[in-house]
Amino acid sequence: ANDPMTPLPILLIHSAAAWAPDAPRYWPKYGGSRQVRLLDGAWRYGFIDGWDSGFDSMNASFRPSDGATPNMTSVPSCMDVVAGGAGGYLGPRGVGLFRTSFRSPAAGSAVRLQFQSCSFYCRVWVNGREVGDHLAGGYVAFALDVPADALSPDGGGENELFVLADNRFNATTAPMHTGGDFWHYGGVTRSVEL
């Protein structure tokens, strides 16, 4: 007789699939002919500090050329960690500006950018053209379709990806409160895929 309290055996399956050098090493894996490439690594970075900077992340007239990115940072990472930590304070609130480049696929092909996390409010441009934003906070992955006419016309050509990440609390983007029982980190905090 089968005893419902008897544990079932667990079958572990080892996949011998080869990992492409720049493909994500996490799940889900994409089937068919879809090629997924990580854009993680060293990105140019700038920061607009503070609550009272007067900077409006939702200003429709903002352009990536207006945002200075004089420093380097790793993506994924968070922009508000203080080295060594500090009692009662984990880092600044403000706006992170992230810039990198990627090569186009075949000429005339659209691409999809998948952000596993960007916190809190995020806007994204490709070659100076805004392709979308994200209001749901850093715990929700999102994808943006980039039309072919926003990309370099040359197959394999360079494209600039610019990301604005605002980690200031406000009444428009999640989380919509000014506190909580844990710290809400800001920035491009998980992988970016193309």
CSV table of C-alpha atoms in Angstrom, one decimal:
chain,number,residue,atom,x,y,z
A,1,ALA,CA,0.0,0.0,0.0
A,2,ASN,CA,1.2,3.5,-0.7
A,3,ASP,CA,1.7,5.5,2.5
A,4,PRO,CA,1.0,9.2,1.9
A,5,MET,CA,3.6,10.1,4.4
A,6,THR,CA,6.4,8.3,2.6
A,7,PRO,CA,8.6,10.8,0.8
A,8,LEU,CA,8.9,10.4,-3.0
A,9,PRO,CA,12.4,10.0,-4.5
A,10,ILE,CA,13.8,13.1,-6.1
A,11,LEU,CA,15.3,12.8,-9.5
A,12,LEU,CA,18.0,15.2,-10.3
A,13,ILE,CA,18.7,15.8,-14.0
A,14,HIS,CA,22.1,17.3,-15.0
A,15,SER,CA,22.0,19.3,-18.2
A,16,ALA,CA,25.0,19.0,-20.5
A,17,ALA,CA,23.9,22.0,-22.6
A,18,ALA,CA,26.8,24.3,-23.5
A,19,TRP,CA,26.6,27.8,-22.2
A,20,ALA,CA,27.3,30.5,-24.8
A,21,PRO,CA,30.0,32.8,-23.3
A,22,ASP,CA,27.7,35.9,-23.1
A,23,ALA,CA,24.4,34.1,-22.4
A,24,PRO,CA,22.7,34.2,-19.1
A,25,ARG,CA,23.6,31.3,-16.8
A,26,TYR,CA,20.3,31.3,-15.1
A,27,TRP,CA,16.7,30.2,-15.9
A,28,PRO,CA,14.6,30.5,-17.9
A,29,LYS,CA,16.4,29.3,-20.9
A,30,TYR,CA,15.1,30.4,-24.3
A,31,GLY,CA,14.4,27.8,-26.9
A,32,GLY,CA,14.3,27.9,-30.7
A,33,SER,CA,16.4,30.4,-32.6
A,34,ARG,CA,16.3,33.2,-30.0
A,35,GLN,CA,19.8,34.4,-29.0
A,36,VAL,CA,20.0,36.1,-25.6
A,37,ARG,CA,23.0,38.1,-24.7
A,38,LEU,CA,23.9,39.6,-21.3
A,39,LEU,CA,24.7,43.3,-21.2
A,40,ASP,CA,26.2,43.0,-17.7
A,41,GLY,CA,29.6,44.4,-17.0
A,42,ALA,CA,31.3,47.8,-16.7
A,43,TRP,CA,28.9,50.7,-17.6
A,44,ARG,CA,29.6,54.5,-17.5
A,45,TYR,CA,27.8,56.0,-14.5
A,46,GLY,CA,26.7,59.4,-13.0
A,47,PHE,CA,24.6,60.3,-10.0
A,48,ILE,CA,22.4,63.3,-9.3
A,49,ASP,CA,22.2,63.4,-5.5
A,50,GLY,CA,19.5,64.2,-3.2
A,51,TRP,CA,15.8,64.9,-2.6
A,52,ASP,CA,16.2,68.6,-3.2
A,53,SER,CA,18.2,68.5,-6.4
A,54,GLY,CA,15.3,69.8,-8.4
A,55,PHE,CA,15.8,67.1,-11.0
A,56,ASP,CA,12.6,65.7,-12.4
A,57,SER,CA,13.1,62.1,-13.7
A,58,MET,CA,9.7,62.2,-15.5
A,59,ASN,CA,10.5,65.4,-17.5
A,60,ALA,CA,9.7,64.6,-21.1
A,61,SER,CA,12.3,67.0,-22.4
A,62,PHE,CA,15.2,65.2,-20.7
A,63,ARG,CA,17.7,63.6,-23.1
A,64,PRO,CA,20.6,61.3,-22.5
A,65,SER,CA,23.0,63.9,-23.8
A,66,ASP,CA,21.9,66.0,-20.7
A,67,GLY,CA,23.2,63.3,-18.3
A,68,ALA,CA,26.8,63.2,-17.4
A,69,THR,CA,28.3,59.7,-16.8
A,70,PRO,CA,31.9,60.4,-15.8
A,71,ASN,CA,32.4,57.3,-13.6
A,72,MET,CA,32.4,53.5,-14.1
A,73,THR,CA,30.3,51.0,-12.2
A,74,SER,CA,29.3,47.4,-12.6
A,75,VAL,CA,25.9,46.3,-13.7
A,76,PRO,CA,24.2,44.7,-11.9
A,77,SER,CA,24.8,46.6,-8.8
A,78,CYS,CA,23.0,49.1,-6.5
A,79,MET,CA,23.8,52.7,-6.4
A,80,ASP,CA,23.1,53.4,-2.8
A,81,VAL,CA,25.5,51.2,-0.8
A,82,VAL,CA,28.0,52.9,1.5
A,83,ALA,CA,31.3,51.1,1.8
A,84,GLY,CA,31.6,49.4,5.1
A,85,GLY,CA,28.0,50.3,6.0
A,86,ALA,CA,27.0,53.0,8.3
A,87,GLY,CA,24.6,52.7,11.3
A,88,GLY,CA,21.1,53.8,10.4
A,89,TYR,CA,22.2,54.9,6.9
A,90,LEU,CA,22.7,52.8,3.8
A,91,GLY,CA,23.3,55.3,1.1
A,92,PRO,CA,22.0,58.3,-0.9
A,93,ARG,CA,18.7,58.7,-2.6
A,94,GLY,CA,18.9,60.3,-6.0
A,95,VAL,CA,19.0,59.5,-9.7
A,96,GLY,CA,21.5,57.1,-11.3
A,97,LEU,CA,22.5,57.6,-14.9
A,98,PHE,CA,23.9,54.4,-16.6
A,99,ARG,CA,25.3,54.2,-20.1
A,100,THR,CA,26.7,51.3,-22.2
A,101,SER,CA,26.8,50.1,-25.8
A,102,PHE,CA,25.9,47.0,-27.6
A,103,ARG,CA,26.1,45.7,-31.2
A,104,SER,CA,23.0,45.4,-33.3
A,105,PRO,CA,21.9,42.1,-34.7
A,106,ALA,CA,21.3,41.9,-38.4
A,107,ALA,CA,20.3,45.1,-40.1
A,108,GLY,CA,16.6,45.8,-40.0
A,109,SER,CA,15.9,43.6,-36.9
A,110,ALA,CA,14.2,44.8,-33.8
A,111,VAL,CA,15.4,43.7,-30.4
A,112,ARG,CA,14.0,43.2,-26.9
A,113,LEU,CA,15.7,44.5,-23.8
A,114,GLN,CA,14.9,42.5,-20.7
A,115,PHE,CA,15.6,44.1,-17.3
A,116,GLN,CA,15.5,41.7,-14.4
A,117,SER,CA,15.4,44.6,-12.0
A,118,CYS,CA,15.7,48.4,-12.1
A,119,SER,CA,14.7,50.3,-9.0
A,120,PHE,CA,12.6,52.3,-8.4
A,121,TYR,CA,11.6,54.3,-11.4
A,122,CYS,CA,13.4,53.6,-14.6
A,123,ARG,CA,13.5,55.2,-18.1
A,124,VAL,CA,15.4,53.7,-21.1
A,125,TRP,CA,16.8,55.2,-24.3
A,126,VAL,CA,18.5,53.6,-27.2
A,127,ASN,CA,20.6,55.9,-29.4
A,128,GLY,CA,18.9,58.9,-27.8
A,129,ARG,CA,15.4,57.6,-28.5
A,130,GLU,CA,13.2,56.8,-25.5
A,131,VAL,CA,11.9,53.2,-25.8
A,132,GLY,CA,10.0,53.0,-22.5
A,133,ASP,CA,9.9,53.3,-18.7
A,134,HIS,CA,9.0,51.2,-15.7
A,135,LEU,CA,6.9,52.3,-12.7
A,136,ALA,CA,6.4,49.1,-10.8
A,137,GLY,CA,9.6,49.1,-8.7
A,138,GLY,CA,12.6,46.9,-8.5
A,139,TYR,CA,11.0,43.6,-7.7
A,140,VAL,CA,9.3,43.3,-11.1
A,141,ALA,CA,11.3,42.4,-14.2
A,142,PHE,CA,10.2,44.1,-17.4
A,143,ALA,CA,10.9,44.0,-21.2
A,144,LEU,CA,11.0,46.8,-23.7
A,145,ASP,CA,10.8,46.2,-27.5
A,146,VAL,CA,13.3,48.4,-29.4
A,147,PRO,CA,12.2,49.0,-33.0
A,148,ALA,CA,14.6,48.4,-35.9
A,149,ASP,CA,14.6,52.1,-36.8
A,150,ALA,CA,15.9,53.0,-33.4
A,151,LEU,CA,19.0,50.9,-33.9
A,152,SER,CA,22.2,51.4,-35.9
A,153,PRO,CA,21.3,50.8,-39.5
A,154,ASP,CA,24.4,48.7,-40.0
A,155,GLY,CA,24.1,45.0,-39.0
A,156,GLY,CA,26.5,44.7,-36.1
A,157,GLY,CA,26.7,48.4,-35.6
A,158,GLU,CA,27.2,50.1,-32.2
A,159,ASN,CA,24.2,51.3,-30.2
A,160,GLU,CA,24.1,53.4,-27.0
A,161,LEU,CA,21.9,52.2,-24.2
A,162,PHE,CA,21.1,54.8,-21.5
A,163,VAL,CA,19.2,54.0,-18.3
A,164,LEU,CA,17.9,56.5,-15.8
A,165,ALA,CA,17.1,54.9,-12.3
A,166,ASP,CA,15.5,57.1,-9.7
A,167,ASN,CA,15.5,55.6,-6.1
A,168,ARG,CA,13.8,58.5,-4.4
A,169,PHE,CA,10.5,57.8,-2.7
A,170,ASN,CA,7.5,59.6,-4.2
A,171,ALA,CA,3.8,59.3,-4.7
A,172,THR,CA,4.0,58.1,-8.3
A,173,THR,CA,6.3,55.1,-8.4
A,174,ALA,CA,6.5,51.9,-6.3
A,175,PRO,CA,7.2,51.7,-3.4
A,176,MET,CA,5.0,54.7,-2.6
A,177,HIS,CA,5.8,55.1,1.0
A,178,THR,CA,8.7,56.7,2.7
A,179,GLY,CA,9.7,53.9,5.0
A,180,GLY,CA,9.4,50.3,5.6
A,181,ASP,CA,11.0,47.5,7.5
A,182,PHE,CA,13.8,47.0,4.9
A,183,TRP,CA,16.0,49.1,2.7
A,184,HIS,CA,14.9,49.6,-0.9
A,185,TYR,CA,18.1,49.5,-3.0
A,186,GLY,CA,18.2,51.6,-6.2
A,187,GLY,CA,19.9,51.2,-9.6
A,188,VAL,CA,20.2,48.4,-12.2
A,189,THR,CA,20.2,45.7,-9.5
A,190,ARG,CA,19.9,42.6,-11.7
A,191,SER,CA,21.0,41.5,-15.2
A,192,VAL,CA,20.1,43.3,-18.4
A,193,GLU,CA,19.6,41.0,-21.4
A,194,LEU,CA,19.4,41.7,-25.2
